Tab-separated table of C-alpha atoms in Angstrom:
chain	number	residue	atom	x	y	z
A	1	MET	CA	-18.020	8.856	-18.816
A	2	GLY	CA	-21.085	6.626	-18.742
A	3	PRO	CA	-23.667	6.005	-16.060
A	4	ARG	CA	-22.789	6.222	-12.377
A	5	ASN	CA	-21.541	3.002	-10.851
A	6	TRP	CA	-23.485	2.930	-7.596
A	7	SER	CA	-21.390	0.102	-6.100
A	8	SER	CA	-18.354	2.384	-5.879
A	9	VAL	CA	-20.136	5.439	-4.466
A	10	ASP	CA	-21.216	6.302	-0.936
A	11	LEU	CA	-24.943	6.458	-1.556
A	12	LYS	CA	-26.812	9.279	0.256
A	13	VAL	CA	-30.564	9.580	0.864
A	14	ALA	CA	-30.582	12.636	-1.401
A	15	ASP	CA	-29.492	10.407	-4.296
A	16	LEU	CA	-32.693	8.448	-3.989
A	17	PHE	CA	-34.990	11.453	-4.694
A	18	GLN	CA	-36.275	12.425	-8.124
A	19	ALA	CA	-34.146	15.320	-9.398
A	20	GLY	CA	-35.165	18.631	-7.814
A	21	THR	CA	-37.845	17.133	-5.592
A	22	LYS	CA	-38.342	15.443	-2.257
A	23	GLU	CA	-40.141	12.499	-3.871
A	24	TRP	CA	-38.666	9.019	-3.926
A	25	ASN	CA	-37.232	7.865	-7.249
A	26	LYS	CA	-39.063	4.539	-7.006
A	27	GLU	CA	-37.499	2.983	-10.095
A	28	LEU	CA	-33.943	3.757	-8.898
A	29	ILE	CA	-34.709	2.457	-5.416
A	30	GLN	CA	-36.207	-0.748	-6.788
A	31	GLN	CA	-33.085	-1.219	-8.921
A	32	LEU	CA	-30.489	-0.455	-6.256
A	33	LEU	CA	-32.218	-1.530	-3.008
A	34	PRO	CA	-34.928	-4.041	-3.895
A	35	ASN	CA	-34.979	-5.623	-0.435
A	36	GLU	CA	-35.248	-2.284	1.381
A	37	ALA	CA	-37.675	-0.613	-1.091
A	38	PRO	CA	-40.911	-1.282	0.814
A	39	SER	CA	-39.361	0.159	4.068
A	40	ILE	CA	-37.973	3.198	2.186
A	41	PHE	CA	-41.323	3.955	0.600
A	42	CYS	CA	-42.940	4.044	4.065
A	43	ILE	CA	-40.606	6.922	5.071
A	44	LYS	CA	-41.998	10.357	4.414
A	45	PRO	CA	-39.194	12.763	3.478
A	46	SER	CA	-39.116	16.126	5.219
A	47	THR	CA	-40.941	18.875	3.434
A	48	THR	CA	-39.379	21.609	5.615
A	49	GLY	CA	-35.878	21.255	4.245
A	50	ALA	CA	-34.543	20.032	7.614
A	51	LYS	CA	-31.163	18.375	7.471
A	52	ASP	CA	-31.286	14.597	7.940
A	53	THR	CA	-29.388	13.450	11.019
A	54	TYR	CA	-29.316	10.587	13.487
A	55	SER	CA	-29.918	11.774	17.014
A	56	TRP	CA	-30.829	10.897	20.512
A	57	THR	CA	-33.333	13.404	21.815
A	58	MET	CA	-33.143	14.740	25.378
A	59	THR	CA	-36.401	14.100	27.308
A	60	SER	CA	-37.922	16.571	29.768
A	61	ASN	CA	-36.055	14.886	32.636
A	62	GLY	CA	-32.689	15.247	30.980
A	63	ASP	CA	-32.346	11.656	29.743
A	64	TYR	CA	-31.573	10.795	26.168
A	65	SER	CA	-33.879	8.423	24.341
A	66	THR	CA	-34.300	6.977	20.850
A	67	LYS	CA	-37.908	6.193	21.705
A	68	SER	CA	-38.957	9.752	21.213
A	69	GLU	CA	-37.858	9.662	17.580
A	70	GLU	CA	-40.452	7.872	15.420
A	71	TRP	CA	-37.988	7.229	12.625
A	72	VAL	CA	-35.564	5.261	14.856
A	73	SER	CA	-37.573	2.104	15.355
A	74	SER	CA	-35.761	0.722	18.328
A	75	PRO	CA	-32.740	1.147	20.650
A	76	ILE	CA	-30.977	-1.719	18.768
A	77	MET	CA	-31.512	0.225	15.487
A	78	ALA	CA	-29.951	3.300	17.072
A	79	GLU	CA	-26.962	1.249	18.266
A	80	ALA	CA	-26.516	-0.350	14.851
A	81	LEU	CA	-26.597	3.123	13.216
A	82	ALA	CA	-24.063	4.394	15.774
A	83	ILE	CA	-21.730	1.466	15.029
A	84	ARG	CA	-22.037	2.090	11.299
A	85	GLU	CA	-21.291	5.776	11.899
A	86	ALA	CA	-18.277	4.963	14.054
A	87	LEU	CA	-16.850	2.788	11.260
A	88	LEU	CA	-17.487	5.548	8.723
A	89	GLN	CA	-15.651	8.017	11.006
A	90	ALA	CA	-12.786	5.557	11.536
A	91	ARG	CA	-12.490	5.102	7.747
A	92	GLY	CA	-12.658	8.825	7.179
A	93	HIS	CA	-9.802	9.424	9.687
A	94	GLY	CA	-7.651	6.603	8.267
A	95	HIS	CA	-7.911	4.221	11.180
A	96	ILE	CA	-7.251	0.614	10.200
A	97	ASN	CA	-7.499	-1.130	13.605
A	98	VAL	CA	-10.843	-0.817	15.364
A	99	ALA	CA	-12.388	-2.404	18.434
A	100	ILE	CA	-16.061	-1.723	19.071
A	101	ARG	CA	-17.724	-2.786	22.304
A	102	SER	CA	-21.466	-2.570	22.786
A	103	ASP	CA	-23.932	-3.526	25.477
A	104	ALA	CA	-26.353	-4.686	22.761
A	105	GLN	CA	-25.509	-8.371	22.887
A	106	ILE	CA	-27.985	-9.376	20.177
A	107	LEU	CA	-26.578	-6.823	17.797
A	108	ILE	CA	-22.952	-7.937	18.464
A	109	ARG	CA	-23.988	-11.554	17.754
A	110	ALA	CA	-25.619	-10.460	14.525
A	111	ILE	CA	-22.552	-8.438	13.445
A	112	ASN	CA	-20.308	-11.415	14.210
A	113	GLY	CA	-22.506	-13.501	11.955
A	114	ARG	CA	-24.283	-15.730	14.470
A	115	ASP	CA	-27.786	-14.259	14.338
A	116	GLN	CA	-30.018	-12.288	11.959
A	117	ILE	CA	-32.122	-9.334	13.025
A	118	LYS	CA	-35.115	-8.558	10.888
A	119	GLY	CA	-35.151	-4.905	9.839
A	120	LEU	CA	-31.372	-4.410	10.266
A	121	TYR	CA	-30.163	-6.338	7.222
A	122	GLY	CA	-29.043	-3.273	5.253
A	123	ILE	CA	-27.320	-1.695	8.240
A	124	LEU	CA	-25.570	-4.974	9.115
A	125	GLN	CA	-24.464	-5.303	5.498
A	126	ASP	CA	-23.088	-1.728	5.648
A	127	ILE	CA	-21.149	-2.634	8.827
A	128	HIS	CA	-19.710	-5.780	7.209
A	129	ASN	CA	-18.785	-3.855	4.023
A	130	LEU	CA	-16.982	-1.198	6.087
A	131	THR	CA	-14.747	-3.829	7.744
A	132	CYS	CA	-13.049	-4.439	4.409
A	133	TYR	CA	-11.220	-1.101	4.919
A	134	LEU	CA	-9.736	-2.335	8.240
A	135	SER	CA	-6.706	-4.443	8.927
A	136	THR	CA	-8.069	-5.633	12.219
A	137	PHE	CA	-11.458	-5.261	13.815
A	138	VAL	CA	-13.251	-6.687	16.823
A	139	PHE	CA	-16.895	-6.438	17.771
A	140	SER	CA	-17.459	-7.507	21.335
A	141	PHE	CA	-20.141	-7.424	24.006
A	142	ILE	CA	-19.671	-5.406	27.180
A	143	SER	CA	-22.146	-5.561	30.050
A	144	ARG	CA	-24.199	-2.462	30.847
A	145	LYS	CA	-22.611	-2.138	34.190
A	146	ASP	CA	-19.167	-2.027	32.603
A	147	ASN	CA	-20.366	0.431	29.922
A	148	VAL	CA	-21.648	3.204	32.235
A	149	ALA	CA	-18.670	5.461	31.785
A	150	ALA	CA	-18.827	5.328	27.966
A	151	ASP	CA	-22.603	5.788	28.026
A	152	ASN	CA	-22.304	8.842	30.227
A	153	LEU	CA	-19.569	10.285	28.057
A	154	ALA	CA	-21.742	9.899	24.921
A	155	LYS	CA	-24.667	11.518	26.640
A	156	LYS	CA	-22.464	14.426	27.817
A	157	ALA	CA	-21.025	14.858	24.306
A	158	LEU	CA	-24.569	15.027	22.852
A	159	PHE	CA	-25.666	17.499	25.514
A	160	ASN	CA	-22.625	19.754	24.819
A	161	PHE	CA	-23.099	19.458	21.059
A	162	PHE	CA	-26.728	20.543	21.192
A	163	ASN	CA	-26.021	23.359	23.611
A	164	CYS	CA	-23.319	24.773	21.321
A	165	MET	CA	-25.672	25.071	18.371
């Protein structure tokens, strides 16, 4: 069968650990992700066995915030991760026509190839790679005032999800 061809596999964080440990496999990471290796090595894997997830945490006043999570470096990072997840979900459900609207104008400009955002290169690359599974796709900016309903729906879904657990 031969060695695993990483370019044809959905790589997971667990694949980057040394077998049977929660320690980074530095040689593998340097080989597969040389540009992201320094950032990866700064991340301390969970020693409690907690499941890795992306989340927006509810603050004491009932708002959701990415700022309370140290591992999500900024709201634009959270938005980029959400767009990548949306594309993964669309792919998983067989959707081939996708329109994504975001109130993160800088991120939309970067996705559409007009700007670069330091620290998001890998996620932007994932987003671009996922578009190859789509027949049509559009990434467009929507103002915050026009995005209130979607934002409230997302917050309500998160609230309901965490209250059902």
